[in-house]
mmCIF file of C-alpha atoms and ligand atoms in Angstrom:
data_model
loop_
_atom_site.group_PDB
_atom_site.id
_atom_site.type_symbol
_atom_site.label_atom_id
_atom_site.label_comp_id
_atom_site.label_asym_id
_atom_site.label_seq_id
_atom_site.Cartn_x
_atom_site.Cartn_y
_atom_site.Cartn_z
ATOM 1 C CA MET A 1 -13.010 54.468 28.579
ATOM 2 C CA ARG A 2 -14.760 51.525 26.967
ATOM 3 C CA THR A 3 -13.254 48.112 27.403
ATOM 4 C CA LEU A 4 -12.835 45.677 24.554
ATOM 5 C CA MET A 5 -14.734 43.030 26.539
ATOM 6 C CA ASN A 6 -18.054 44.749 25.889
ATOM 7 C CA PRO A 7 -18.254 44.920 22.121
ATOM 8 C CA THR A 8 -21.427 46.904 21.542
ATOM 9 C CA PHE A 9 -20.689 50.574 21.141
ATOM 10 C CA CYS A 10 -23.749 52.317 22.544
ATOM 11 C CA THR A 11 -23.799 55.789 24.038
ATOM 12 C CA GLU A 12 -26.705 57.108 26.103
ATOM 13 C CA GLU A 13 -27.616 59.350 23.189
ATOM 14 C CA GLN A 14 -27.716 56.366 20.863
ATOM 15 C CA LEU A 15 -29.954 54.363 23.187
ATOM 16 C CA LYS A 16 -32.348 57.328 23.273
ATOM 17 C CA SER A 17 -32.286 57.537 19.467
ATOM 18 C CA LEU A 18 -32.937 53.775 19.238
ATOM 19 C CA VAL A 19 -36.044 54.078 21.425
ATOM 20 C CA GLU A 20 -37.231 56.978 19.260
ATOM 21 C CA ILE A 21 -36.718 55.234 15.932
ATOM 22 C CA ILE A 22 -38.284 51.963 17.120
ATOM 23 C CA ASN A 23 -41.387 53.739 18.396
ATOM 24 C CA TYR A 24 -41.539 55.929 15.298
ATOM 25 C CA SER A 25 -41.349 52.845 13.076
ATOM 26 C CA VAL A 26 -43.995 50.896 15.019
ATOM 27 C CA GLU A 27 -46.305 53.878 14.668
ATOM 28 C CA ASN A 28 -45.622 54.850 11.056
ATOM 29 C CA SER A 29 -44.098 52.016 9.052
ATOM 30 C CA PRO A 30 -46.708 49.473 7.886
ATOM 31 C CA PHE A 31 -43.959 46.825 7.803
ATOM 32 C CA TYR A 32 -42.813 47.342 11.406
ATOM 33 C CA LYS A 33 -46.349 47.855 12.745
ATOM 34 C CA ASP A 34 -46.867 44.104 12.330
ATOM 35 C CA LYS A 35 -43.392 43.056 13.359
ATOM 36 C CA LEU A 36 -42.371 45.067 16.449
ATOM 37 C CA ASN A 37 -43.893 46.431 19.641
ATOM 38 C CA SER A 38 -43.344 49.904 21.012
ATOM 39 C CA VAL A 39 -40.764 50.237 23.792
ATOM 40 C CA ASP A 40 -40.431 52.424 26.890
ATOM 41 C CA ALA A 41 -37.660 54.200 28.767
ATOM 42 C CA SER A 42 -36.515 50.946 30.440
ATOM 43 C CA PHE A 43 -35.432 49.636 27.017
ATOM 44 C CA SER A 44 -31.847 48.338 27.141
ATOM 45 C CA ILE A 45 -29.229 47.195 24.688
ATOM 46 C CA GLU A 46 -29.990 43.595 25.718
ATOM 47 C CA ASP A 47 -33.628 44.158 24.697
ATOM 48 C CA TYR A 48 -32.423 45.609 21.413
ATOM 49 C CA LYS A 49 -30.438 42.481 20.647
ATOM 50 C CA LYS A 50 -33.614 40.405 20.903
ATOM 51 C CA LEU A 51 -35.376 42.366 18.121
ATOM 52 C CA ARG A 52 -35.855 40.608 14.810
ATOM 53 C CA PHE A 53 -33.469 41.386 11.979
ATOM 54 C CA THR A 54 -34.650 43.076 8.783
ATOM 55 C CA SER A 55 -33.261 41.470 5.639
ATOM 56 C CA LYS A 56 -32.733 42.741 2.133
ATOM 57 C CA GLU A 57 -35.338 40.130 1.117
ATOM 58 C CA ASP A 58 -37.883 41.821 3.450
ATOM 59 C CA LEU A 59 -37.114 45.200 1.905
ATOM 60 C CA SER A 60 -37.460 43.757 -1.568
ATOM 61 C CA ALA A 61 -40.652 41.751 -0.961
ATOM 62 C CA TYR A 62 -42.513 44.408 1.073
ATOM 63 C CA ASN A 63 -40.869 47.485 -0.418
ATOM 64 C CA GLN A 64 -43.869 49.888 -0.267
ATOM 65 C CA LYS A 65 -44.727 48.803 3.294
ATOM 66 C CA PHE A 66 -41.416 50.264 4.497
ATOM 67 C CA CYS A 67 -42.532 53.784 3.584
ATOM 68 C CA ALA A 68 -43.334 55.527 6.878
ATOM 69 C CA VAL A 69 -44.713 58.802 5.541
ATOM 70 C CA PRO A 70 -47.669 59.821 3.342
ATOM 71 C CA LYS A 71 -46.791 60.201 -0.332
ATOM 72 C CA THR A 72 -47.009 63.975 -0.136
ATOM 73 C CA LYS A 73 -44.104 64.007 2.356
ATOM 74 C CA ILE A 74 -41.715 62.152 0.027
ATOM 75 C CA ALA A 75 -39.098 64.575 -1.269
ATOM 76 C CA GLU A 76 -37.075 62.090 -3.276
ATOM 77 C CA TYR A 77 -37.262 58.508 -4.517
ATOM 78 C CA VAL A 78 -33.921 56.729 -4.821
ATOM 79 C CA THR A 79 -33.232 53.132 -5.808
ATOM 80 C CA THR A 80 -30.723 50.441 -5.075
ATOM 81 C CA SER A 81 -30.381 47.033 -6.678
ATOM 82 C CA GLY A 82 -32.367 44.309 -4.954
ATOM 83 C CA THR A 83 -31.428 40.702 -4.306
ATOM 84 C CA THR A 84 -33.146 39.542 -7.462
ATOM 85 C CA GLY A 85 -31.703 42.330 -9.554
ATOM 86 C CA SER A 86 -34.895 44.374 -9.655
ATOM 87 C CA PRO A 87 -34.484 47.748 -7.931
ATOM 88 C CA ILE A 88 -35.637 48.496 -4.378
ATOM 89 C CA SER A 89 -37.019 51.984 -3.736
ATOM 90 C CA LEU A 90 -36.072 54.111 -0.755
ATOM 91 C CA PHE A 91 -38.352 57.019 0.184
ATOM 92 C CA LEU A 92 -36.678 60.165 1.510
ATOM 93 C CA THR A 93 -38.282 63.184 3.138
ATOM 94 C CA LYS A 94 -36.831 66.677 3.127
ATOM 95 C CA ASN A 95 -35.363 65.970 6.583
ATOM 96 C CA ASP A 96 -33.812 62.756 5.276
ATOM 97 C CA LEU A 97 -32.051 64.757 2.560
ATOM 98 C CA GLN A 98 -30.826 67.087 5.308
ATOM 99 C CA ARG A 99 -29.581 64.012 7.206
ATOM 100 C CA LEU A 100 -27.656 62.942 4.074
ATOM 101 C CA ALA A 101 -26.130 66.408 3.831
ATOM 102 C CA LYS A 102 -25.061 66.290 7.486
ATOM 103 C CA ASN A 103 -23.575 62.841 6.989
ATOM 104 C CA GLU A 104 -21.395 63.904 4.063
ATOM 105 C CA LYS A 105 -20.430 67.171 5.714
ATOM 106 C CA ASP A 106 -19.270 65.241 8.798
ATOM 107 C CA SER A 107 -17.407 62.740 6.574
ATOM 108 C CA LEU A 108 -15.656 65.411 4.517
ATOM 109 C CA SER A 109 -14.694 67.380 7.650
ATOM 110 C CA MET A 110 -13.321 64.273 9.337
ATOM 111 C CA MET A 111 -10.977 63.842 6.347
ATOM 112 C CA GLY A 112 -9.680 67.346 6.990
ATOM 113 C CA HIS A 113 -11.662 69.180 4.308
ATOM 114 C CA ASN A 114 -13.288 72.552 4.930
ATOM 115 C CA SER A 115 -15.142 75.459 3.303
ATOM 116 C CA ASP A 116 -11.974 76.602 1.487
ATOM 117 C CA ASP A 117 -11.940 73.407 -0.570
ATOM 118 C CA LEU A 118 -13.309 73.132 -4.068
ATOM 119 C CA PHE A 119 -14.731 69.710 -4.936
ATOM 120 C CA GLN A 120 -15.101 68.054 -8.328
ATOM 121 C CA LEU A 121 -17.861 65.430 -8.398
ATOM 122 C CA LEU A 122 -17.111 62.555 -10.790
ATOM 123 C CA THR A 123 -20.108 60.376 -9.955
ATOM 124 C CA THR A 124 -23.620 60.124 -11.354
ATOM 125 C CA ILE A 125 -26.082 62.526 -9.791
ATOM 126 C CA ASP A 126 -29.181 61.341 -11.650
ATOM 127 C CA LYS A 127 -30.772 57.925 -12.408
ATOM 128 C CA GLN A 128 -32.048 57.794 -8.805
ATOM 129 C CA PHE A 129 -28.562 57.201 -7.376
ATOM 130 C CA MET A 130 -28.019 58.415 -3.842
ATOM 131 C CA ALA A 131 -24.245 58.967 -3.643
ATOM 132 C CA GLY A 132 -23.974 61.873 -6.094
ATOM 133 C CA ILE A 133 -26.761 63.908 -4.565
ATOM 134 C CA ALA A 134 -25.535 63.099 -1.033
ATOM 135 C CA TYR A 135 -22.084 64.498 -1.774
ATOM 136 C CA PHE A 136 -23.542 67.492 -3.589
ATOM 137 C CA LEU A 137 -25.663 68.343 -0.540
ATOM 138 C CA GLY A 138 -22.771 67.633 1.838
ATOM 139 C CA VAL A 139 -20.455 70.027 0.023
ATOM 140 C CA GLN A 140 -23.159 72.717 0.217
ATOM 141 C CA GLU A 141 -23.564 72.006 3.938
ATOM 142 C CA LEU A 142 -19.803 72.430 4.330
ATOM 143 C CA ASN A 143 -20.125 75.831 2.621
ATOM 144 C CA ALA A 144 -17.607 74.744 0.014
ATOM 145 C CA GLY A 145 -17.848 74.853 -3.797
ATOM 146 C CA ILE A 146 -18.505 72.050 -6.248
ATOM 147 C CA ILE A 147 -17.959 71.303 -9.930
ATOM 148 C CA ARG A 148 -20.644 68.781 -10.818
ATOM 149 C CA LEU A 149 -19.150 66.959 -13.773
ATOM 150 C CA GLY A 150 -20.472 63.416 -13.435
ATOM 151 C CA PRO A 151 -18.733 60.192 -14.458
ATOM 152 C CA GLY A 152 -16.461 59.393 -17.402
ATOM 153 C CA ALA A 153 -15.022 61.767 -20.016
ATOM 154 C CA PRO A 154 -11.369 62.048 -18.850
ATOM 155 C CA LYS A 155 -10.693 64.900 -21.293
ATOM 156 C CA MET A 156 -13.492 66.989 -19.827
ATOM 157 C CA GLN A 157 -12.424 66.109 -16.267
ATOM 158 C CA TRP A 158 -8.893 67.366 -16.915
ATOM 159 C CA GLU A 159 -10.132 70.526 -18.607
ATOM 160 C CA ALA A 160 -12.206 71.292 -15.511
ATOM 161 C CA ILE A 161 -9.317 70.471 -13.156
ATOM 162 C CA LEU A 162 -6.949 72.779 -15.046
ATOM 163 C CA ASN A 163 -9.559 75.490 -15.440
ATOM 164 C CA TYR A 164 -11.171 75.642 -11.955
ATOM 165 C CA GLU A 165 -8.395 74.116 -9.837
ATOM 166 C CA PRO A 166 -10.401 71.876 -7.488
ATOM 167 C CA SER A 167 -8.554 70.591 -4.409
ATOM 168 C CA VAL A 168 -10.662 67.444 -3.946
ATOM 169 C CA LEU A 169 -12.100 64.843 -6.331
ATOM 170 C CA ILE A 170 -15.013 62.587 -5.368
ATOM 171 C CA ALA A 171 -14.794 59.513 -7.567
ATOM 172 C CA VAL A 172 -14.872 55.774 -8.082
ATOM 173 C CA PRO A 173 -11.172 54.914 -7.598
ATOM 174 C CA SER A 174 -10.795 52.732 -10.698
ATOM 175 C CA PHE A 175 -11.705 55.799 -12.756
ATOM 176 C CA ILE A 176 -8.817 57.691 -11.136
ATOM 177 C CA VAL A 177 -6.488 55.137 -12.747
ATOM 178 C CA THR A 178 -8.066 56.028 -16.108
ATOM 179 C CA LEU A 179 -7.548 59.733 -15.344
ATOM 180 C CA ILE A 180 -3.866 59.177 -14.570
ATOM 181 C CA ASP A 181 -3.365 57.135 -17.761
ATOM 182 C CA TYR A 182 -5.093 59.823 -19.813
ATOM 183 C CA ALA A 183 -2.909 62.555 -18.290
ATOM 184 C CA LYS A 184 0.243 60.579 -19.060
ATOM 185 C CA GLU A 185 -0.807 59.909 -22.665
ATOM 186 C CA ASN A 186 -1.671 63.557 -23.234
ATOM 187 C CA ASN A 187 1.240 65.202 -21.436
ATOM 188 C CA ILE A 188 -0.923 66.778 -18.755
ATOM 189 C CA ASP A 189 1.200 67.886 -15.819
ATOM 190 C CA PHE A 190 -1.035 66.045 -13.350
ATOM 191 C CA GLU A 191 1.624 65.880 -10.643
ATOM 192 C CA ASN A 192 1.511 69.655 -10.277
ATOM 193 C CA SER A 193 -2.265 69.962 -10.525
ATOM 194 C CA SER A 194 -4.430 71.549 -7.828
ATOM 195 C CA VAL A 195 -5.789 68.152 -6.665
ATOM 196 C CA GLN A 196 -4.672 67.245 -3.141
ATOM 197 C CA SER A 197 -7.069 64.543 -2.103
ATOM 198 C CA ILE A 198 -9.582 62.071 -3.489
ATOM 199 C CA VAL A 199 -12.675 60.761 -1.734
ATOM 200 C CA CYS A 200 -13.069 57.206 -3.051
ATOM 201 C CA ILE A 201 -16.534 55.685 -3.272
ATOM 202 C CA GLY A 202 -17.948 52.333 -4.342
ATOM 203 C CA GLU A 203 -14.735 50.290 -4.375
ATOM 204 C CA PRO A 204 -12.211 49.456 -1.654
ATOM 205 C CA ILE A 205 -8.721 50.950 -1.874
ATOM 206 C CA ARG A 206 -7.358 49.010 1.080
ATOM 207 C CA SER A 207 -6.634 45.377 1.855
ATOM 208 C CA ASP A 208 -7.664 43.482 4.915
ATOM 209 C CA ASP A 209 -4.677 44.780 6.914
ATOM 210 C CA LEU A 210 -5.628 48.375 5.962
ATOM 211 C CA SER A 211 -2.590 48.836 3.692
ATOM 212 C CA TYR A 212 -3.385 49.974 0.138
ATOM 213 C CA ASN A 213 -4.662 47.236 -2.190
ATOM 214 C CA ILE A 214 -3.628 47.075 -5.865
ATOM 215 C CA LEU A 215 -6.064 49.822 -6.813
ATOM 216 C CA GLY A 216 -4.909 52.054 -3.941
ATOM 217 C CA LYS A 217 -1.291 51.448 -4.863
ATOM 218 C CA ARG A 218 -1.876 52.144 -8.558
ATOM 219 C CA ILE A 219 -3.162 55.584 -7.605
ATOM 220 C CA THR A 220 -0.696 56.541 -4.860
ATOM 221 C CA ASP A 221 2.378 55.156 -6.682
ATOM 222 C CA ASN A 222 1.601 57.445 -9.608
ATOM 223 C CA TRP A 223 0.146 60.523 -8.030
ATOM 224 C CA ASN A 224 1.056 62.381 -4.865
ATOM 225 C CA VAL A 225 -2.502 62.722 -3.522
ATOM 226 C CA LYS A 226 -4.222 61.617 -0.323
ATOM 227 C CA ILE A 227 -6.927 59.042 -0.947
ATOM 228 C CA PHE A 228 -9.739 58.364 1.510
ATOM 229 C CA SER A 229 -11.872 55.219 1.858
ATOM 230 C CA THR A 230 -15.596 55.310 2.438
ATOM 231 C CA TYR A 231 -18.239 52.647 2.910
ATOM 232 C CA ALA A 232 -21.885 53.460 2.358
ATOM 233 C CA SER A 233 -25.130 52.001 1.131
ATOM 234 C CA THR A 234 -28.357 53.519 -0.109
ATOM 235 C CA GLU A 235 -30.372 51.694 2.551
ATOM 236 C CA MET A 236 -28.485 53.193 5.476
ATOM 237 C CA GLY A 237 -28.376 56.683 3.974
ATOM 238 C CA ALA A 238 -25.095 57.355 5.745
ATOM 239 C CA ALA A 239 -21.424 56.614 5.199
ATOM 240 C CA PHE A 240 -18.510 55.281 7.191
ATOM 241 C CA SER A 241 -15.461 57.391 6.347
ATOM 242 C CA GLU A 242 -11.773 57.499 7.102
ATOM 243 C CA CYS A 243 -10.424 60.247 9.332
ATOM 244 C CA THR A 244 -7.015 61.862 8.857
ATOM 245 C CA ALA A 245 -5.444 58.888 10.696
ATOM 246 C CA GLN A 246 -6.676 56.640 7.811
ATOM 247 C CA ASN A 247 -7.051 53.671 10.068
ATOM 248 C CA GLY A 248 -10.459 52.265 9.132
ATOM 249 C CA CYS A 249 -13.772 54.003 8.396
ATOM 250 C CA HIS A 250 -15.480 55.636 11.410
ATOM 251 C CA LEU A 251 -19.093 55.096 12.377
ATOM 252 C CA ASN A 252 -21.155 58.291 12.434
ATOM 253 C CA ASP A 253 -22.927 57.466 15.700
ATOM 254 C CA ASP A 254 -25.485 60.272 15.324
ATOM 255 C CA LEU A 255 -26.914 58.584 12.246
ATOM 256 C CA LEU A 256 -26.436 54.834 12.593
ATOM 257 C CA PHE A 257 -26.424 52.181 15.264
ATOM 258 C CA LEU A 258 -23.926 49.483 14.335
ATOM 259 C CA GLU A 259 -23.514 45.791 15.089
ATOM 260 C CA VAL A 260 -21.033 43.464 13.373
ATOM 261 C CA ILE A 261 -22.326 39.925 13.715
ATOM 262 C CA LYS A 262 -20.305 36.745 13.265
ATOM 263 C CA GLU A 263 -21.431 33.454 11.706
ATOM 264 C CA ASP A 264 -22.205 32.100 15.210
ATOM 265 C CA GLY A 265 -24.575 35.004 15.932
ATOM 266 C CA ASN A 266 -22.255 36.712 18.417
ATOM 267 C CA GLU A 267 -20.902 40.169 17.958
ATOM 268 C CA ALA A 268 -17.428 40.461 16.445
ATOM 269 C CA LEU A 269 -14.657 41.535 18.823
ATOM 270 C CA HIS A 270 -11.878 43.974 17.984
ATOM 271 C CA GLY A 271 -10.171 42.806 14.764
ATOM 272 C CA GLU A 272 -12.778 40.141 13.951
ATOM 273 C CA SER A 273 -15.024 40.128 10.887
ATOM 274 C CA GLY A 274 -18.765 39.728 10.575
ATOM 275 C CA GLU A 275 -21.872 41.006 8.826
ATOM 276 C CA ILE A 276 -22.604 44.719 9.136
ATOM 277 C CA VAL A 277 -26.038 45.269 10.718
ATOM 278 C CA VAL A 278 -27.398 48.788 11.155
ATOM 279 C CA THR A 279 -30.374 50.699 12.491
ATOM 280 C CA THR A 280 -30.902 54.039 10.783
ATOM 281 C CA LEU A 281 -31.243 56.745 13.445
ATOM 282 C CA GLY A 282 -33.402 59.788 12.774
ATOM 283 C CA VAL A 283 -34.745 58.569 9.417
ATOM 284 C CA GLU A 284 -38.341 59.532 8.529
ATOM 285 C CA GLY A 285 -39.056 58.057 5.100
ATOM 286 C CA THR A 286 -37.694 54.507 5.203
ATOM 287 C CA PRO A 287 -36.481 53.649 8.718
ATOM 288 C CA LEU A 288 -34.710 50.293 9.025
ATOM 289 C CA ILE A 289 -34.272 48.392 12.290
ATOM 290 C CA ARG A 290 -31.400 45.876 12.634
ATOM 291 C CA TYR A 291 -30.959 45.804 8.861
ATOM 292 C CA LYS A 292 -28.624 43.079 7.639
ATOM 293 C CA THR A 293 -26.565 44.667 4.891
ATOM 294 C CA GLY A 294 -25.027 41.364 3.750
ATOM 295 C CA ASP A 295 -21.604 43.086 3.713
ATOM 296 C CA ILE A 296 -18.770 41.447 5.637
ATOM 297 C CA ALA A 297 -15.994 43.541 7.191
ATOM 298 C CA LYS A 298 -13.614 43.624 10.132
ATOM 299 C CA ILE A 299 -14.373 45.900 13.045
ATOM 300 C CA TYR A 300 -11.806 47.863 15.034
ATOM 301 C CA ARG A 301 -12.915 48.873 18.497
ATOM 302 C CA ASP A 302 -9.820 50.484 19.972
ATOM 303 C CA GLU A 303 -9.553 54.256 20.276
ATOM 304 C CA CYS A 304 -8.362 55.868 17.044
ATOM 305 C CA SER A 305 -5.278 58.077 17.071
ATOM 306 C CA CYS A 306 -7.547 60.936 15.931
ATOM 307 C CA GLY A 307 -9.140 60.787 19.391
ATOM 308 C CA LYS A 308 -12.541 59.461 18.306
ATOM 309 C CA GLN A 309 -13.885 56.478 20.209
ATOM 310 C CA THR A 310 -16.415 55.348 17.615
ATOM 311 C CA PRO A 311 -15.688 51.909 16.112
ATOM 312 C CA ARG A 312 -14.160 51.670 12.639
ATOM 313 C CA LEU A 313 -14.771 49.265 9.771
ATOM 314 C CA GLY A 314 -12.134 47.766 7.512
ATOM 315 C CA PRO A 315 -12.748 47.318 3.772
ATOM 316 C CA ILE A 316 -15.611 45.079 2.676
ATOM 317 C CA ILE A 317 -14.259 41.539 2.427
ATOM 318 C CA GLY A 318 -17.285 40.177 0.620
ATOM 319 C CA ARG A 319 -21.037 39.705 0.599
ATOM 320 C CA LYS A 320 -22.626 37.156 2.844
ATOM 321 C CA ASN A 321 -24.646 35.509 0.073
ATOM 322 C CA GLN A 322 -21.503 35.227 -2.057
ATOM 323 C CA MET A 323 -19.495 33.117 0.356
ATOM 324 C CA ILE A 324 -17.869 30.277 -1.553
ATOM 325 C CA LYS A 325 -17.073 26.925 0.100
ATOM 326 C CA PHE A 326 -14.229 25.598 -1.945
ATOM 327 C CA LYS A 327 -12.092 22.532 -1.207
ATOM 328 C CA GLY A 328 -12.428 22.908 2.532
ATOM 329 C CA THR A 329 -11.844 26.661 2.673
ATOM 330 C CA THR A 330 -14.242 29.588 2.697
ATOM 331 C CA LEU A 331 -13.570 32.498 0.398
ATOM 332 C CA TYR A 332 -15.253 35.545 -1.054
ATOM 333 C CA PRO A 333 -15.230 36.523 -4.754
ATOM 334 C CA LYS A 334 -13.237 39.656 -3.947
ATOM 335 C CA ALA A 335 -10.197 37.548 -3.077
ATOM 336 C CA ILE A 336 -10.342 36.036 -6.593
ATOM 337 C CA PHE A 337 -10.864 39.464 -8.200
ATOM 338 C CA ASP A 338 -7.892 40.871 -6.272
ATOM 339 C CA ALA A 339 -5.602 38.033 -7.389
ATOM 340 C CA LEU A 340 -6.601 38.492 -11.060
ATOM 341 C CA GLU A 341 -6.530 42.290 -11.031
ATOM 342 C CA GLU A 342 -2.888 42.300 -10.032
ATOM 343 C CA PHE A 343 -2.137 41.461 -13.664
ATOM 344 C CA GLU A 344 -2.352 44.389 -16.033
ATOM 345 C CA ALA A 345 -2.653 41.986 -18.979
ATOM 346 C CA ILE A 346 -6.048 40.852 -17.658
ATOM 347 C CA SER A 347 -8.484 43.547 -18.740
ATOM 348 C CA CYS A 348 -11.564 41.346 -18.643
ATOM 349 C CA TYR A 349 -12.496 38.177 -16.773
ATOM 350 C CA LYS A 350 -15.483 36.380 -15.373
ATOM 351 C CA VAL A 351 -15.731 33.993 -12.444
ATOM 352 C CA LEU A 352 -18.339 31.226 -12.488
ATOM 353 C CA VAL A 353 -19.289 29.373 -9.320
ATOM 354 C CA GLN A 354 -21.239 26.140 -9.659
ATOM 355 C CA LYS A 355 -22.086 23.197 -7.437
ATOM 356 C CA ASN A 356 -20.628 19.832 -8.401
ATOM 357 C CA GLU A 357 -22.415 16.507 -7.860
ATOM 358 C CA LEU A 358 -21.074 16.351 -4.288
ATOM 359 C CA GLY A 359 -22.651 19.710 -3.431
ATOM 360 C CA ASN A 360 -19.319 21.534 -3.246
ATOM 361 C CA ASP A 361 -18.628 24.769 -5.075
ATOM 362 C CA GLU A 362 -16.466 24.710 -8.176
ATOM 363 C CA ILE A 363 -14.778 27.883 -9.365
ATOM 364 C CA ILE A 364 -14.117 28.538 -13.049
ATOM 365 C CA VAL A 365 -12.170 31.599 -14.157
ATOM 366 C CA LEU A 366 -12.906 32.684 -17.728
ATOM 367 C CA LEU A 367 -10.102 34.575 -19.452
ATOM 368 C CA GLU A 368 -9.601 35.822 -22.984
ATOM 369 C CA ASP A 369 -8.370 33.344 -25.606
ATOM 370 C CA LYS A 370 -4.919 34.910 -25.735
ATOM 371 C CA PHE A 371 -4.134 33.562 -22.255
ATOM 372 C CA LYS A 372 -4.257 29.959 -23.512
ATOM 373 C CA THR A 373 -0.693 30.409 -24.674
ATOM 374 C CA HIS A 374 0.201 33.524 -22.686
ATOM 375 C CA SER A 375 3.584 33.615 -20.969
ATOM 376 C CA GLU A 376 1.962 34.934 -17.773
ATOM 377 C CA LEU A 377 -0.597 32.130 -17.366
ATOM 378 C CA ASP A 378 1.574 30.115 -14.993
ATOM 379 C CA THR A 379 2.330 33.194 -12.892
ATOM 380 C CA ILE A 380 -1.409 33.985 -12.751
ATOM 381 C CA LYS A 381 -2.128 30.440 -11.562
ATOM 382 C CA ASP A 382 0.638 30.614 -8.964
ATOM 383 C CA ARG A 383 -0.706 33.912 -7.647
ATOM 384 C CA CYS A 384 -4.234 32.472 -7.330
ATOM 385 C CA ARG A 385 -2.928 29.394 -5.519
ATOM 386 C CA GLU A 386 -0.961 31.626 -3.175
ATOM 387 C CA LYS A 387 -3.777 34.074 -2.439
ATOM 388 C CA LEU A 388 -6.701 31.650 -2.365
ATOM 389 C CA ARG A 389 -4.797 28.610 -1.060
ATOM 390 C CA VAL A 390 -6.544 26.573 -3.774
ATOM 391 C CA LEU A 391 -6.477 26.701 -7.548
ATOM 392 C CA PRO A 392 -9.658 27.386 -9.549
ATOM 393 C CA GLN A 393 -10.157 25.960 -13.053
ATOM 394 C CA PHE A 394 -9.186 28.212 -15.942
ATOM 395 C CA GLN A 395 -11.131 28.303 -19.202
ATOM 396 C CA PHE A 396 -10.701 30.534 -22.224
ATOM 397 C CA MET A 397 -13.094 32.403 -24.461
ATOM 398 C CA GLU A 398 -13.061 34.714 -27.459
ATOM 399 C CA ALA A 399 -12.455 38.307 -26.195
ATOM 400 C CA ASN A 400 -15.677 39.904 -27.488
ATOM 401 C CA LYS A 401 -17.837 37.055 -26.275
ATOM 402 C CA LEU A 402 -16.278 37.361 -22.816
ATOM 403 C CA ARG A 403 -16.872 41.134 -22.760
ATOM 404 C CA GLY A 404 -20.518 40.484 -23.623
ATOM 405 C CA LEU A 405 -20.814 38.215 -20.583
ATOM 406 C CA VAL A 406 -19.303 40.819 -18.254
ATOM 407 C CA TYR A 407 -20.690 44.143 -19.495
ATOM 408 C CA LYS A 408 -24.430 43.626 -19.734
ATOM 409 C CA LYS A 409 -26.614 46.472 -20.944
ATOM 410 C CA HIS A 410 -29.208 46.347 -18.157
ATOM 411 C CA MET A 411 -26.681 46.149 -15.310
ATOM 412 C CA ARG A 412 -25.166 49.127 -13.490
ATOM 413 C CA LYS A 413 -21.864 47.381 -12.818
ATOM 414 C CA PRO A 414 -19.827 44.798 -14.747
ATOM 415 C CA GLU A 415 -20.923 41.263 -13.812
ATOM 416 C CA LYS A 416 -17.613 39.808 -12.680
ATOM 417 C CA ILE A 417 -19.102 36.735 -11.056
ATOM 418 C CA LYS A 418 -22.048 34.450 -11.602
ATOM 419 C CA PHE A 419 -23.389 31.830 -9.221
ATOM 420 C CA MET A 420 -24.832 29.098 -11.459
HETATM 421 ZN ZN1 ZN B 501 -9.927 58.358 13.541
#
């Protein structure tokens, strides 16, 4: 049994896979050829911790140099948004697609799903996104069936649910709220539908203490379904997923090596938070060694009640480059979003962060005009003060103008925050 004193989870198998991927990268990846040396069988976890980190900036600046296979071996090109907003490409071989399939099969099985399930996919499968294709392949690997509907169109989603009777939905959780609202407005008997569980991607459904957050509550208060958290990124080509115990998202230790690193450079202990750093095991196209994801989460290192000993991650608290230093406290934008999203009256908002003349961050929350005289404004302010321990400035703007600032044509997601 592992002790909590030694925080790095590393099995013998993993150490072997680390040696393999490091040597593979030194040999095949033009980026790592210059940056790392090959290692031998004496390689230890202490040696690993001395290797340089790979940053998102590296991946963005030297994108093509990360490709470790000849062009003819690339089976798929996927993209993810870079630090400057321009997309970063990831190069996947046929084996990498198989690795994705294995990852999602393992994730779906861990949640208790099997080949008898029918899945409905409510996420984009084209536009070079990874998640949709990963789940599609994973469902095939599980020998289950899939209805590949894609995002949006609540009417069509319900028609398919009533017609084919899927047991599982794979979706962005905020869209599930839309689905519930649509069913209520149109007298669809959603409570007696075939859907039993929902695999939630892209947004957290739990708070820091692993209880449901507002979004999670909005779904489970209205619909008797099981909802599962996941955490994934295109770069790592693998996902952390909840098991049936729903007590944090498990590491798939066949596919990733995980470190969670605190501000002081040390590894986070059980229950502490830090930046998620991964090495992709078994990847051929775009291997990444000690890749700093920029995502901050808590790590849980005790044995899970499901029996698995792999560490688990809590929901993403924020992004490292979005840490705000505000009136002596440190906070992440998500805490502000959470406070505002508790109010159903707020359908659109934008947070601006700017430095004042003293070099401190100032936070401005932009709301629609109607809130200037809205009866809930004081309650909103109280809630922010309570949750953030400090009160941001509130400013008001004409509704359409505000929408234009949040929903920008060239962006994949609404721009809820801007660092000025
Ligand atoms: Zn578990």
